[in-house]
Amino acid sequence: MLEKHATVKLAGSTTEEGLLAEVGDVDVILVVYAKITKRIIEAARRLKGIVRYGVGVDNVDVRAVTERGIYVANVPDYCTGAVAEHTFALLLALARRIVLADRTVKTASWGVWTQQPAELMGTELEGKVLGLIGMGKISCAVARRAKTFGMRVMAYDPYLGEDRARLLGVELVDLDTLLQGSDFVSIHVPLTSETLGMIGELELRKMKRTAYLINTSRGPVVDEGALYKALREGWIAGAALDVYEKEPPDRDNPLFKLDNVVLTPHVAWYTEEALKRLKRSVAEEAIRMLEGMPPKNLVNREVLLGKKAP
């Protein structure tokens, strides 16, 4: 699709120095995880726009791009259902001890067939409280799924009004109330200066000892050191992560040694259907930029008004 409109080249490196040598003649940058820094943006003399393969744009220096009047676009809707389903898969895995039960069978711990051990005892979802931090499209989709399981849903989002919360069927509360009252806490926020490290030791200590934490948003939102301590010392019952402070995480990450944590490698978005939508949307946005039109999913709207980044 894109090849009909432009010459497509694959970068030979994702480091800053490597990209500096390659961006001089590019019109549009399509990026997944590489960091697009101010130096790279300044070196791309012909640059018309940047399209992020995904929702978050925390790996792009949006301020520097905006200063040059260049578009930044993302693809906000391609994986809403996929991430919501993965979030709920993690929630169910925690509630029913799926990973531990699977390991027990595969390691031939045959005693479980005659006397079920306490560590495999699960908990039912009906009547439990799900606390959602952030109420964007993904968390709204998670809330709908939770309600089909008979869960009560609380939400914390400083940008969500009471009327909207009522329409969504969620109880709008402050963060402390959510942490203290939820059986499951699921994080759905972008990575910003406001959300960096927003779940640390103080917040984890406010949760129930029987509660679980789920993060499918961005790793640095959660202080992993504090989470490890909380899991090891029993401040909370367990956690499930699809994202990490460092990706890929170090091989000796202490979380790997714990039985009360479920880990997946940033694949919440990764379904056949979502990937097709993503590729199509990225190509469409790039074509619009190449033709001099603003993208449909413009991140830095100041560019349209001729304003510089704040």
PDB file of C-alpha atoms in Angstrom:
ATOM      1  CA  MET A   1       0.000   0.000   0.000  1.00  0.00           C
ATOM      2  CA  LEU A   2       2.644   2.530   1.046  1.00  0.00           C
ATOM      3  CA  GLU A   3       5.114   1.388  -1.615  1.00  0.00           C
ATOM      4  CA  LYS A   4       2.840   2.888  -4.305  1.00  0.00           C
ATOM      5  CA  HIS A   5       3.366   6.356  -2.851  1.00  0.00           C
ATOM      6  CA  ALA A   6       6.974   6.400  -1.669  1.00  0.00           C
ATOM      7  CA  THR A   7      10.249   4.548  -1.452  1.00  0.00           C
ATOM      8  CA  VAL A   8      10.267   2.645   1.825  1.00  0.00           C
ATOM      9  CA  LYS A   9      13.573   1.925   3.525  1.00  0.00           C
ATOM     10  CA  LEU A  10      14.226   0.000   6.710  1.00  0.00           C
ATOM     11  CA  ALA A  11      16.597   1.677   9.137  1.00  0.00           C
ATOM     12  CA  GLY A  12      19.765  -0.287   9.730  1.00  0.00           C
ATOM     13  CA  SER A  13      19.985   0.833  13.342  1.00  0.00           C
ATOM     14  CA  THR A  14      17.669   2.014  16.105  1.00  0.00           C
ATOM     15  CA  THR A  15      20.337   3.911  18.058  1.00  0.00           C
ATOM     16  CA  GLU A  16      20.454   7.690  17.945  1.00  0.00           C
ATOM     17  CA  GLU A  17      23.816   7.743  16.151  1.00  0.00           C
ATOM     18  CA  GLY A  18      22.664   5.156  13.654  1.00  0.00           C
ATOM     19  CA  LEU A  19      19.457   7.005  12.862  1.00  0.00           C
ATOM     20  CA  LEU A  20      21.259  10.334  12.533  1.00  0.00           C
ATOM     21  CA  ALA A  21      23.110   8.882   9.568  1.00  0.00           C
ATOM     22  CA  GLU A  22      19.906   7.750   7.861  1.00  0.00           C
ATOM     23  CA  VAL A  23      17.223  10.403   8.303  1.00  0.00           C
ATOM     24  CA  GLY A  24      18.656  13.232   6.234  1.00  0.00           C
ATOM     25  CA  ASP A  25      16.521  12.500   3.175  1.00  0.00           C
ATOM     26  CA  VAL A  26      13.368  11.024   4.703  1.00  0.00           C
ATOM     27  CA  ASP A  27       9.957  12.662   4.446  1.00  0.00           C
ATOM     28  CA  VAL A  28       8.103  10.549   7.015  1.00  0.00           C
ATOM     29  CA  ILE A  29       9.408   8.442   9.898  1.00  0.00           C
ATOM     30  CA  LEU A  30       7.451   5.367  10.948  1.00  0.00           C
ATOM     31  CA  VAL A  31       8.567   4.279  14.408  1.00  0.00           C
ATOM     32  CA  VAL A  32       7.825   1.478  16.841  1.00  0.00           C
ATOM     33  CA  TYR A  33      10.188   1.591  19.845  1.00  0.00           C
ATOM     34  CA  ALA A  34      13.211   3.623  18.729  1.00  0.00           C
ATOM     35  CA  LYS A  35      13.628   6.972  20.472  1.00  0.00           C
ATOM     36  CA  ILE A  36      13.144   9.888  18.091  1.00  0.00           C
ATOM     37  CA  THR A  37      15.188  12.590  19.784  1.00  0.00           C
ATOM     38  CA  LYS A  38      15.587  16.290  19.082  1.00  0.00           C
ATOM     39  CA  ARG A  39      18.911  15.610  17.326  1.00  0.00           C
ATOM     40  CA  ILE A  40      17.262  13.118  14.991  1.00  0.00           C
ATOM     41  CA  ILE A  41      14.426  15.528  14.253  1.00  0.00           C
ATOM     42  CA  GLU A  42      16.886  18.328  13.462  1.00  0.00           C
ATOM     43  CA  ALA A  43      18.896  16.027  11.191  1.00  0.00           C
ATOM     44  CA  ALA A  44      15.813  15.057   9.158  1.00  0.00           C
ATOM     45  CA  ARG A  45      15.852  18.114   6.905  1.00  0.00           C
ATOM     46  CA  ARG A  46      12.893  17.050   4.715  1.00  0.00           C
ATOM     47  CA  LEU A  47      10.747  15.664   7.514  1.00  0.00           C
ATOM     48  CA  LYS A  48       6.996  16.180   7.137  1.00  0.00           C
ATOM     49  CA  GLY A  49       5.760  13.878   9.841  1.00  0.00           C
ATOM     50  CA  ILE A  50       6.254  11.017  12.267  1.00  0.00           C
ATOM     51  CA  VAL A  51       3.825   8.140  12.699  1.00  0.00           C
ATOM     52  CA  ARG A  52       4.044   5.974  15.796  1.00  0.00           C
ATOM     53  CA  TYR A  53       3.142   2.304  15.347  1.00  0.00           C
ATOM     54  CA  GLY A  54       0.876   2.299  18.401  1.00  0.00           C
ATOM     55  CA  VAL A  55      -0.859   4.544  20.898  1.00  0.00           C
ATOM     56  CA  GLY A  56       1.810   6.040  23.161  1.00  0.00           C
ATOM     57  CA  VAL A  57       4.271   8.607  21.806  1.00  0.00           C
ATOM     58  CA  ASP A  58       6.564   8.799  24.831  1.00  0.00           C
ATOM     59  CA  ASN A  59       9.518   7.720  22.653  1.00  0.00           C
ATOM     60  CA  VAL A  60       9.117  10.779  20.407  1.00  0.00           C
ATOM     61  CA  ASP A  61      10.263  14.276  21.375  1.00  0.00           C
ATOM     62  CA  VAL A  62       6.897  15.801  20.522  1.00  0.00           C
ATOM     63  CA  ARG A  63       7.960  19.250  21.683  1.00  0.00           C
ATOM     64  CA  ALA A  64      10.916  19.319  19.285  1.00  0.00           C
ATOM     65  CA  VAL A  65       8.745  18.096  16.412  1.00  0.00           C
ATOM     66  CA  THR A  66       6.110  20.718  17.124  1.00  0.00           C
ATOM     67  CA  GLU A  67       8.741  23.472  17.237  1.00  0.00           C
ATOM     68  CA  ARG A  68       9.455  22.646  13.596  1.00  0.00           C
ATOM     69  CA  GLY A  69       5.780  22.564  12.630  1.00  0.00           C
ATOM     70  CA  ILE A  70       5.925  18.844  11.864  1.00  0.00           C
ATOM     71  CA  TYR A  71       3.046  16.425  12.377  1.00  0.00           C
ATOM     72  CA  VAL A  72       3.099  13.589  14.899  1.00  0.00           C
ATOM     73  CA  ALA A  73       0.423  10.914  14.552  1.00  0.00           C
ATOM     74  CA  ASN A  74      -0.426   7.747  16.422  1.00  0.00           C
ATOM     75  CA  VAL A  75      -2.956   4.938  15.991  1.00  0.00           C
ATOM     76  CA  PRO A  76      -5.180   5.149  19.071  1.00  0.00           C
ATOM     77  CA  ASP A  77      -7.923   2.640  18.272  1.00  0.00           C
ATOM     78  CA  TYR A  78      -6.293  -0.363  16.655  1.00  0.00           C
ATOM     79  CA  CYS A  79      -5.859  -2.494  19.783  1.00  0.00           C
ATOM     80  CA  THR A  80      -8.609  -1.387  22.160  1.00  0.00           C
ATOM     81  CA  GLY A  81     -10.322  -4.764  22.220  1.00  0.00           C
ATOM     82  CA  ALA A  82      -7.062  -6.702  22.162  1.00  0.00           C
ATOM     83  CA  VAL A  83      -5.602  -4.946  25.212  1.00  0.00           C
ATOM     84  CA  ALA A  84      -8.901  -5.115  27.077  1.00  0.00           C
ATOM     85  CA  GLU A  85      -9.075  -8.868  26.461  1.00  0.00           C
ATOM     86  CA  HIS A  86      -5.459  -9.377  27.514  1.00  0.00           C
ATOM     87  CA  THR A  87      -6.053  -7.342  30.651  1.00  0.00           C
ATOM     88  CA  PHE A  88      -8.947  -9.589  31.522  1.00  0.00           C
ATOM     89  CA  ALA A  89      -6.931 -12.691  30.671  1.00  0.00           C
ATOM     90  CA  LEU A  90      -4.312 -11.554  33.191  1.00  0.00           C
ATOM     91  CA  LEU A  91      -7.008 -10.789  35.743  1.00  0.00           C
ATOM     92  CA  LEU A  92      -8.477 -14.271  35.361  1.00  0.00           C
ATOM     93  CA  ALA A  93      -5.029 -15.858  35.498  1.00  0.00           C
ATOM     94  CA  LEU A  94      -4.455 -14.152  38.844  1.00  0.00           C
ATOM     95  CA  ALA A  95      -7.896 -14.930  40.230  1.00  0.00           C
ATOM     96  CA  ARG A  96      -7.725 -18.630  39.346  1.00  0.00           C
ATOM     97  CA  ARG A  97      -3.952 -19.231  39.765  1.00  0.00           C
ATOM     98  CA  ILE A  98      -3.782 -20.437  36.155  1.00  0.00           C
ATOM     99  CA  VAL A  99      -0.008 -20.204  35.699  1.00  0.00           C
ATOM    100  CA  LEU A 100       0.769 -22.001  38.949  1.00  0.00           C
ATOM    101  CA  ALA A 101      -1.852 -24.662  38.239  1.00  0.00           C
ATOM    102  CA  ASP A 102      -0.393 -25.251  34.773  1.00  0.00           C
ATOM    103  CA  ARG A 103       3.112 -25.572  36.200  1.00  0.00           C
ATOM    104  CA  THR A 104       1.877 -27.975  38.882  1.00  0.00           C
ATOM    105  CA  VAL A 105       0.479 -30.373  36.297  1.00  0.00           C
ATOM    106  CA  LYS A 106       3.501 -30.156  34.001  1.00  0.00           C
ATOM    107  CA  THR A 107       5.943 -30.845  36.828  1.00  0.00           C
ATOM    108  CA  ALA A 108       3.999 -33.990  37.739  1.00  0.00           C
ATOM    109  CA  SER A 109       2.983 -32.819  41.188  1.00  0.00           C
ATOM    110  CA  TRP A 110       0.400 -35.570  41.245  1.00  0.00           C
ATOM    111  CA  GLY A 111      -0.584 -34.985  44.849  1.00  0.00           C
ATOM    112  CA  VAL A 112      -2.832 -32.162  43.657  1.00  0.00           C
ATOM    113  CA  TRP A 113      -5.261 -34.703  42.205  1.00  0.00           C
ATOM    114  CA  THR A 114      -6.117 -36.105  45.641  1.00  0.00           C
ATOM    115  CA  GLN A 115      -5.602 -33.080  47.872  1.00  0.00           C
ATOM    116  CA  GLN A 116      -5.755 -29.630  46.289  1.00  0.00           C
ATOM    117  CA  PRO A 117      -3.116 -27.347  47.847  1.00  0.00           C
ATOM    118  CA  ALA A 118      -4.165 -23.999  49.304  1.00  0.00           C
ATOM    119  CA  GLU A 119      -1.987 -22.076  46.859  1.00  0.00           C
ATOM    120  CA  LEU A 120      -4.179 -23.240  43.964  1.00  0.00           C
ATOM    121  CA  MET A 121      -7.403 -21.984  45.533  1.00  0.00           C
ATOM    122  CA  GLY A 122      -8.855 -19.233  43.377  1.00  0.00           C
ATOM    123  CA  THR A 123     -11.317 -16.426  43.923  1.00  0.00           C
ATOM    124  CA  GLU A 124     -14.540 -15.686  42.046  1.00  0.00           C
ATOM    125  CA  LEU A 125     -15.098 -12.370  40.301  1.00  0.00           C
ATOM    126  CA  GLU A 126     -18.786 -11.825  40.940  1.00  0.00           C
ATOM    127  CA  GLY A 127     -19.213  -9.123  43.554  1.00  0.00           C
ATOM    128  CA  LYS A 128     -15.534  -8.169  43.517  1.00  0.00           C
ATOM    129  CA  VAL A 129     -14.384  -4.593  42.922  1.00  0.00           C
ATOM    130  CA  LEU A 130     -12.269  -3.646  39.909  1.00  0.00           C
ATOM    131  CA  GLY A 131     -10.459  -0.318  40.176  1.00  0.00           C
ATOM    132  CA  LEU A 132      -9.440   1.300  36.896  1.00  0.00           C
ATOM    133  CA  ILE A 133      -6.742   3.965  36.905  1.00  0.00           C
ATOM    134  CA  GLY A 134      -7.405   6.049  33.804  1.00  0.00           C
ATOM    135  CA  MET A 135     -10.635   5.888  31.803  1.00  0.00           C
ATOM    136  CA  GLY A 136      -9.678   5.942  28.161  1.00  0.00           C
ATOM    137  CA  LYS A 137     -11.051   3.669  25.470  1.00  0.00           C
ATOM    138  CA  ILE A 138      -9.212   0.569  26.688  1.00  0.00           C
ATOM    139  CA  SER A 139     -10.312   0.875  30.296  1.00  0.00           C
ATOM    140  CA  CYS A 140     -13.882   1.528  29.147  1.00  0.00           C
ATOM    141  CA  ALA A 141     -13.695  -1.765  27.249  1.00  0.00           C
ATOM    142  CA  VAL A 142     -12.290  -3.474  30.356  1.00  0.00           C
ATOM    143  CA  ALA A 143     -15.147  -2.035  32.431  1.00  0.00           C
ATOM    144  CA  ARG A 144     -17.742  -3.497  30.066  1.00  0.00           C
ATOM    145  CA  ARG A 145     -16.160  -6.927  30.355  1.00  0.00           C
ATOM    146  CA  ALA A 146     -15.950  -6.655  34.132  1.00  0.00           C
ATOM    147  CA  LYS A 147     -19.646  -5.927  34.378  1.00  0.00           C
ATOM    148  CA  THR A 148     -20.497  -9.120  32.500  1.00  0.00           C
ATOM    149  CA  PHE A 149     -18.693 -10.966  35.304  1.00  0.00           C
ATOM    150  CA  GLY A 150     -20.793  -9.185  37.907  1.00  0.00           C
ATOM    151  CA  MET A 151     -17.982  -6.962  39.143  1.00  0.00           C
ATOM    152  CA  ARG A 152     -18.407  -3.495  40.593  1.00  0.00           C
ATOM    153  CA  VAL A 153     -16.194  -0.965  38.821  1.00  0.00           C
ATOM    154  CA  MET A 154     -14.548   2.080  40.382  1.00  0.00           C
ATOM    155  CA  ALA A 155     -12.472   4.527  38.356  1.00  0.00           C
ATOM    156  CA  TYR A 156      -9.910   7.224  39.009  1.00  0.00           C
ATOM    157  CA  ASP A 157      -9.351   9.790  36.278  1.00  0.00           C
ATOM    158  CA  PRO A 158      -8.903  13.498  37.055  1.00  0.00           C
ATOM    159  CA  TYR A 159     -10.101  14.331  33.539  1.00  0.00           C
ATOM    160  CA  LEU A 160     -13.351  12.347  33.755  1.00  0.00           C
ATOM    161  CA  GLY A 161     -16.552  14.103  34.814  1.00  0.00           C
ATOM    162  CA  GLU A 162     -19.351  12.655  36.928  1.00  0.00           C
ATOM    163  CA  ASP A 163     -21.840  12.689  34.037  1.00  0.00           C
ATOM    164  CA  ARG A 164     -19.499  10.716  31.803  1.00  0.00           C
ATOM    165  CA  ALA A 165     -18.755   8.275  34.635  1.00  0.00           C
ATOM    166  CA  ARG A 166     -22.473   7.629  35.106  1.00  0.00           C
ATOM    167  CA  LEU A 167     -22.869   6.958  31.386  1.00  0.00           C
ATOM    168  CA  LEU A 168     -20.027   4.443  31.593  1.00  0.00           C
ATOM    169  CA  GLY A 169     -21.564   2.825  34.651  1.00  0.00           C
ATOM    170  CA  VAL A 170     -18.506   3.330  36.837  1.00  0.00           C
ATOM    171  CA  GLU A 171     -18.117   4.923  40.253  1.00  0.00           C
ATOM    172  CA  LEU A 172     -15.759   7.893  40.053  1.00  0.00           C
ATOM    173  CA  VAL A 173     -13.485   8.057  43.116  1.00  0.00           C
ATOM    174  CA  ASP A 174     -10.152   9.503  44.194  1.00  0.00           C
ATOM    175  CA  LEU A 175      -7.002   7.406  43.913  1.00  0.00           C
ATOM    176  CA  ASP A 176      -6.781   6.577  47.613  1.00  0.00           C
ATOM    177  CA  THR A 177     -10.370   5.307  47.699  1.00  0.00           C
ATOM    178  CA  LEU A 178      -9.731   3.171  44.632  1.00  0.00           C
ATOM    179  CA  LEU A 179      -6.548   1.639  46.015  1.00  0.00           C
ATOM    180  CA  GLN A 180      -8.057   0.920  49.408  1.00  0.00           C
ATOM    181  CA  GLY A 181     -11.337  -0.498  48.121  1.00  0.00           C
ATOM    182  CA  SER A 182     -10.431  -2.541  45.033  1.00  0.00           C
ATOM    183  CA  ASP A 183      -9.867  -6.278  44.795  1.00  0.00           C
ATOM    184  CA  PHE A 184      -8.170  -5.799  41.423  1.00  0.00           C
ATOM    185  CA  VAL A 185      -6.435  -2.592  40.301  1.00  0.00           C
ATOM    186  CA  SER A 186      -5.777  -2.200  36.574  1.00  0.00           C
ATOM    187  CA  ILE A 187      -3.676   0.638  35.154  1.00  0.00           C
ATOM    188  CA  HIS A 188      -4.588   2.322  31.855  1.00  0.00           C
ATOM    189  CA  VAL A 189      -2.734   5.631  31.585  1.00  0.00           C
ATOM    190  CA  PRO A 190      -0.188   7.081  29.153  1.00  0.00           C
ATOM    191  CA  LEU A 191       3.362   7.681  30.326  1.00  0.00           C
ATOM    192  CA  THR A 192       3.695  11.372  31.175  1.00  0.00           C
ATOM    193  CA  SER A 193       5.462  13.454  33.786  1.00  0.00           C
ATOM    194  CA  GLU A 194       2.286  13.114  35.874  1.00  0.00           C
ATOM    195  CA  THR A 195       2.070   9.320  35.666  1.00  0.00           C
ATOM    196  CA  LEU A 196       5.765   8.420  35.904  1.00  0.00           C
ATOM    197  CA  GLY A 197       6.119   6.332  39.058  1.00  0.00           C
ATOM    198  CA  MET A 198       2.546   7.056  40.145  1.00  0.00           C
ATOM    199  CA  ILE A 199       2.259   3.580  41.707  1.00  0.00           C
ATOM    200  CA  GLY A 200       5.026   3.287  44.269  1.00  0.00           C
ATOM    201  CA  GLU A 201       5.495   2.056  47.812  1.00  0.00           C
ATOM    202  CA  LEU A 202       3.007   4.521  49.291  1.00  0.00           C
ATOM    203  CA  GLU A 203       0.258   3.499  46.867  1.00  0.00           C
ATOM    204  CA  LEU A 204       0.949  -0.237  47.132  1.00  0.00           C
ATOM    205  CA  ARG A 205       0.740  -0.092  50.919  1.00  0.00           C
ATOM    206  CA  LYS A 206      -2.767   1.348  50.605  1.00  0.00           C
ATOM    207  CA  MET A 207      -4.050  -1.699  48.703  1.00  0.00           C
ATOM    208  CA  LYS A 208      -5.706  -4.686  50.353  1.00  0.00           C
ATOM    209  CA  ARG A 209      -3.421  -7.590  51.221  1.00  0.00           C
ATOM    210  CA  THR A 210      -5.784  -9.736  49.115  1.00  0.00           C
ATOM    211  CA  ALA A 211      -5.697  -7.378  46.113  1.00  0.00           C
ATOM    212  CA  TYR A 212      -3.993  -7.742  42.734  1.00  0.00           C
ATOM    213  CA  LEU A 213      -2.305  -5.158  40.507  1.00  0.00           C
ATOM    214  CA  ILE A 214      -2.413  -5.346  36.690  1.00  0.00           C
ATOM    215  CA  ASN A 215      -0.422  -3.105  34.332  1.00  0.00           C
ATOM    216  CA  THR A 216      -0.891  -3.184  30.567  1.00  0.00           C
ATOM    217  CA  SER A 217      -0.167   0.523  30.001  1.00  0.00           C
ATOM    218  CA  ARG A 218       3.456   1.619  30.408  1.00  0.00           C
ATOM    219  CA  GLY A 219       6.078   0.035  32.653  1.00  0.00           C
ATOM    220  CA  PRO A 220       7.523   3.178  34.289  1.00  0.00           C
ATOM    221  CA  VAL A 221       4.095   4.038  35.696  1.00  0.00           C
ATOM    222  CA  VAL A 222       4.862   1.411  38.363  1.00  0.00           C
ATOM    223  CA  ASP A 223       7.957   1.458  40.574  1.00  0.00           C
ATOM    224  CA  GLU A 224       9.169  -2.121  40.020  1.00  0.00           C
ATOM    225  CA  GLY A 225      11.400  -2.085  43.075  1.00  0.00           C
ATOM    226  CA  ALA A 226       8.465  -1.177  45.283  1.00  0.00           C
ATOM    227  CA  LEU A 227       6.279  -3.755  43.541  1.00  0.00           C
ATOM    228  CA  TYR A 228       8.824  -6.510  44.127  1.00  0.00           C
ATOM    229  CA  LYS A 229       8.947  -5.596  47.799  1.00  0.00           C
ATOM    230  CA  ALA A 230       5.145  -5.553  47.998  1.00  0.00           C
ATOM    231  CA  LEU A 231       4.865  -8.990  46.389  1.00  0.00           C
ATOM    232  CA  ARG A 232       7.671 -10.536  48.408  1.00  0.00           C
ATOM    233  CA  GLU A 233       6.463  -9.163  51.736  1.00  0.00           C
ATOM    234  CA  GLY A 234       2.774  -9.763  51.100  1.00  0.00           C
ATOM    235  CA  TRP A 235       1.461  -6.211  50.999  1.00  0.00           C
ATOM    236  CA  ILE A 236      -0.670  -7.383  48.055  1.00  0.00           C
ATOM    237  CA  ALA A 237      -1.622 -10.855  46.862  1.00  0.00           C
ATOM    238  CA  GLY A 238      -0.165 -10.697  43.375  1.00  0.00           C
ATOM    239  CA  ALA A 239       0.418  -8.786  40.162  1.00  0.00           C
ATOM    240  CA  ALA A 240       0.350  -9.218  36.403  1.00  0.00           C
ATOM    241  CA  LEU A 241       2.517  -7.154  34.065  1.00  0.00           C
ATOM    242  CA  ASP A 242       2.694  -6.849  30.304  1.00  0.00           C
ATOM    243  CA  VAL A 243       4.994  -3.810  30.464  1.00  0.00           C
ATOM    244  CA  TYR A 244       8.202  -3.049  32.361  1.00  0.00           C
ATOM    245  CA  GLU A 245      10.384  -0.158  33.490  1.00  0.00           C
ATOM    246  CA  LYS A 246      13.033  -1.427  31.077  1.00  0.00           C
ATOM    247  CA  GLU A 247      12.127  -3.356  27.925  1.00  0.00           C
ATOM    248  CA  PRO A 248      13.330  -5.950  27.476  1.00  0.00           C
ATOM    249  CA  PRO A 249      13.820  -6.390  31.225  1.00  0.00           C
ATOM    250  CA  ASP A 250      17.158  -7.591  32.575  1.00  0.00           C
ATOM    251  CA  ARG A 251      17.504 -11.365  32.783  1.00  0.00           C
ATOM    252  CA  ASP A 252      18.050 -11.124  36.531  1.00  0.00           C
ATOM    253  CA  ASN A 253      14.919  -9.056  37.158  1.00  0.00           C
ATOM    254  CA  PRO A 254      13.848 -10.159  40.663  1.00  0.00           C
ATOM    255  CA  LEU A 255      10.195 -10.318  39.621  1.00  0.00           C
ATOM    256  CA  PHE A 256      11.058 -13.435  37.592  1.00  0.00           C
ATOM    257  CA  LYS A 257      11.669 -15.370  40.802  1.00  0.00           C
ATOM    258  CA  LEU A 258       8.219 -14.785  42.297  1.00  0.00           C
ATOM    259  CA  ASP A 259       5.280 -17.177  42.043  1.00  0.00           C
ATOM    260  CA  ASN A 260       2.655 -14.514  42.711  1.00  0.00           C
ATOM    261  CA  VAL A 261       3.304 -12.543  39.549  1.00  0.00           C
ATOM    262  CA  VAL A 262       2.188 -13.278  35.963  1.00  0.00           C
ATOM    263  CA  LEU A 263       4.379 -11.785  33.229  1.00  0.00           C
ATOM    264  CA  THR A 264       3.878 -11.379  29.478  1.00  0.00           C
ATOM    265  CA  PRO A 265       6.283  -9.676  27.011  1.00  0.00           C
ATOM    266  CA  HIS A 266       4.355  -6.528  25.968  1.00  0.00           C
ATOM    267  CA  VAL A 267       1.950  -8.497  23.797  1.00  0.00           C
ATOM    268  CA  ALA A 268      -1.409  -7.207  25.048  1.00  0.00           C
ATOM    269  CA  TRP A 269      -1.916  -5.477  21.703  1.00  0.00           C
ATOM    270  CA  TYR A 270      -0.662  -8.378  19.613  1.00  0.00           C
ATOM    271  CA  THR A 271      -3.499 -10.072  17.766  1.00  0.00           C
ATOM    272  CA  GLU A 272      -3.866 -10.886  14.090  1.00  0.00           C
ATOM    273  CA  GLU A 273      -6.724  -8.423  13.771  1.00  0.00           C
ATOM    274  CA  ALA A 274      -5.010  -5.593  15.639  1.00  0.00           C
ATOM    275  CA  LEU A 275      -1.823  -5.948  13.601  1.00  0.00           C
ATOM    276  CA  LYS A 276      -3.772  -5.649  10.346  1.00  0.00           C
ATOM    277  CA  ARG A 277      -5.533  -2.512  11.580  1.00  0.00           C
ATOM    278  CA  LEU A 278      -2.245  -1.039  12.774  1.00  0.00           C
ATOM    279  CA  LYS A 279      -0.386  -1.548   9.502  1.00  0.00           C
ATOM    280  CA  ARG A 280      -3.259  -0.155   7.458  1.00  0.00           C
ATOM    281  CA  SER A 281      -3.696   2.919   9.670  1.00  0.00           C
ATOM    282  CA  VAL A 282       0.031   3.726   9.767  1.00  0.00           C
ATOM    283  CA  ALA A 283       0.230   3.532   5.980  1.00  0.00           C
ATOM    284  CA  GLU A 284      -2.834   5.743   5.562  1.00  0.00           C
ATOM    285  CA  GLU A 285      -1.438   8.372   7.924  1.00  0.00           C
ATOM    286  CA  ALA A 286       1.940   8.359   6.173  1.00  0.00           C
ATOM    287  CA  ILE A 287       0.274   8.809   2.785  1.00  0.00           C
ATOM    288  CA  ARG A 288      -1.717  11.776   4.057  1.00  0.00           C
ATOM    289  CA  MET A 289       1.475  13.406   5.305  1.00  0.00           C
ATOM    290  CA  LEU A 290       3.289  12.747   2.033  1.00  0.00           C
ATOM    291  CA  GLU A 291       0.423  14.416   0.183  1.00  0.00           C
ATOM    292  CA  GLY A 292       0.594  17.472   2.409  1.00  0.00           C
ATOM    293  CA  MET A 293      -2.516  16.732   4.448  1.00  0.00           C
ATOM    294  CA  PRO A 294      -2.724  16.556   8.240  1.00  0.00           C
ATOM    295  CA  PRO A 295      -3.116  13.061   9.698  1.00  0.00           C
ATOM    296  CA  LYS A 296      -6.454  11.890  11.070  1.00  0.00           C
ATOM    297  CA  ASN A 297      -4.942  11.065  14.453  1.00  0.00           C
ATOM    298  CA  LEU A 298      -2.852  14.158  15.038  1.00  0.00           C
ATOM    299  CA  VAL A 299      -1.085  14.231  18.401  1.00  0.00           C
ATOM    300  CA  ASN A 300       0.327  17.773  18.319  1.00  0.00           C
ATOM    301  CA  ARG A 301      -2.664  19.848  17.244  1.00  0.00           C
ATOM    302  CA  GLU A 302      -0.735  23.052  17.898  1.00  0.00           C
ATOM    303  CA  VAL A 303       0.813  22.549  14.455  1.00  0.00           C
ATOM    304  CA  LEU A 304      -2.538  23.201  12.766  1.00  0.00           C
ATOM    305  CA  LEU A 305      -2.809  26.524  14.578  1.00  0.00           C
ATOM    306  CA  GLY A 306       0.750  27.496  13.803  1.00  0.00           C
ATOM    307  CA  LYS A 307       1.598  27.468  17.488  1.00  0.00           C
ATOM    308  CA  LYS A 308       4.802  26.300  19.091  1.00  0.00           C
ATOM    309  CA  ALA A 309       4.899  23.664  21.796  1.00  0.00           C
ATOM    310  CA  PRO A 310       4.156  25.025  25.282  1.00  0.00           C
TER     311      PRO A 310
END
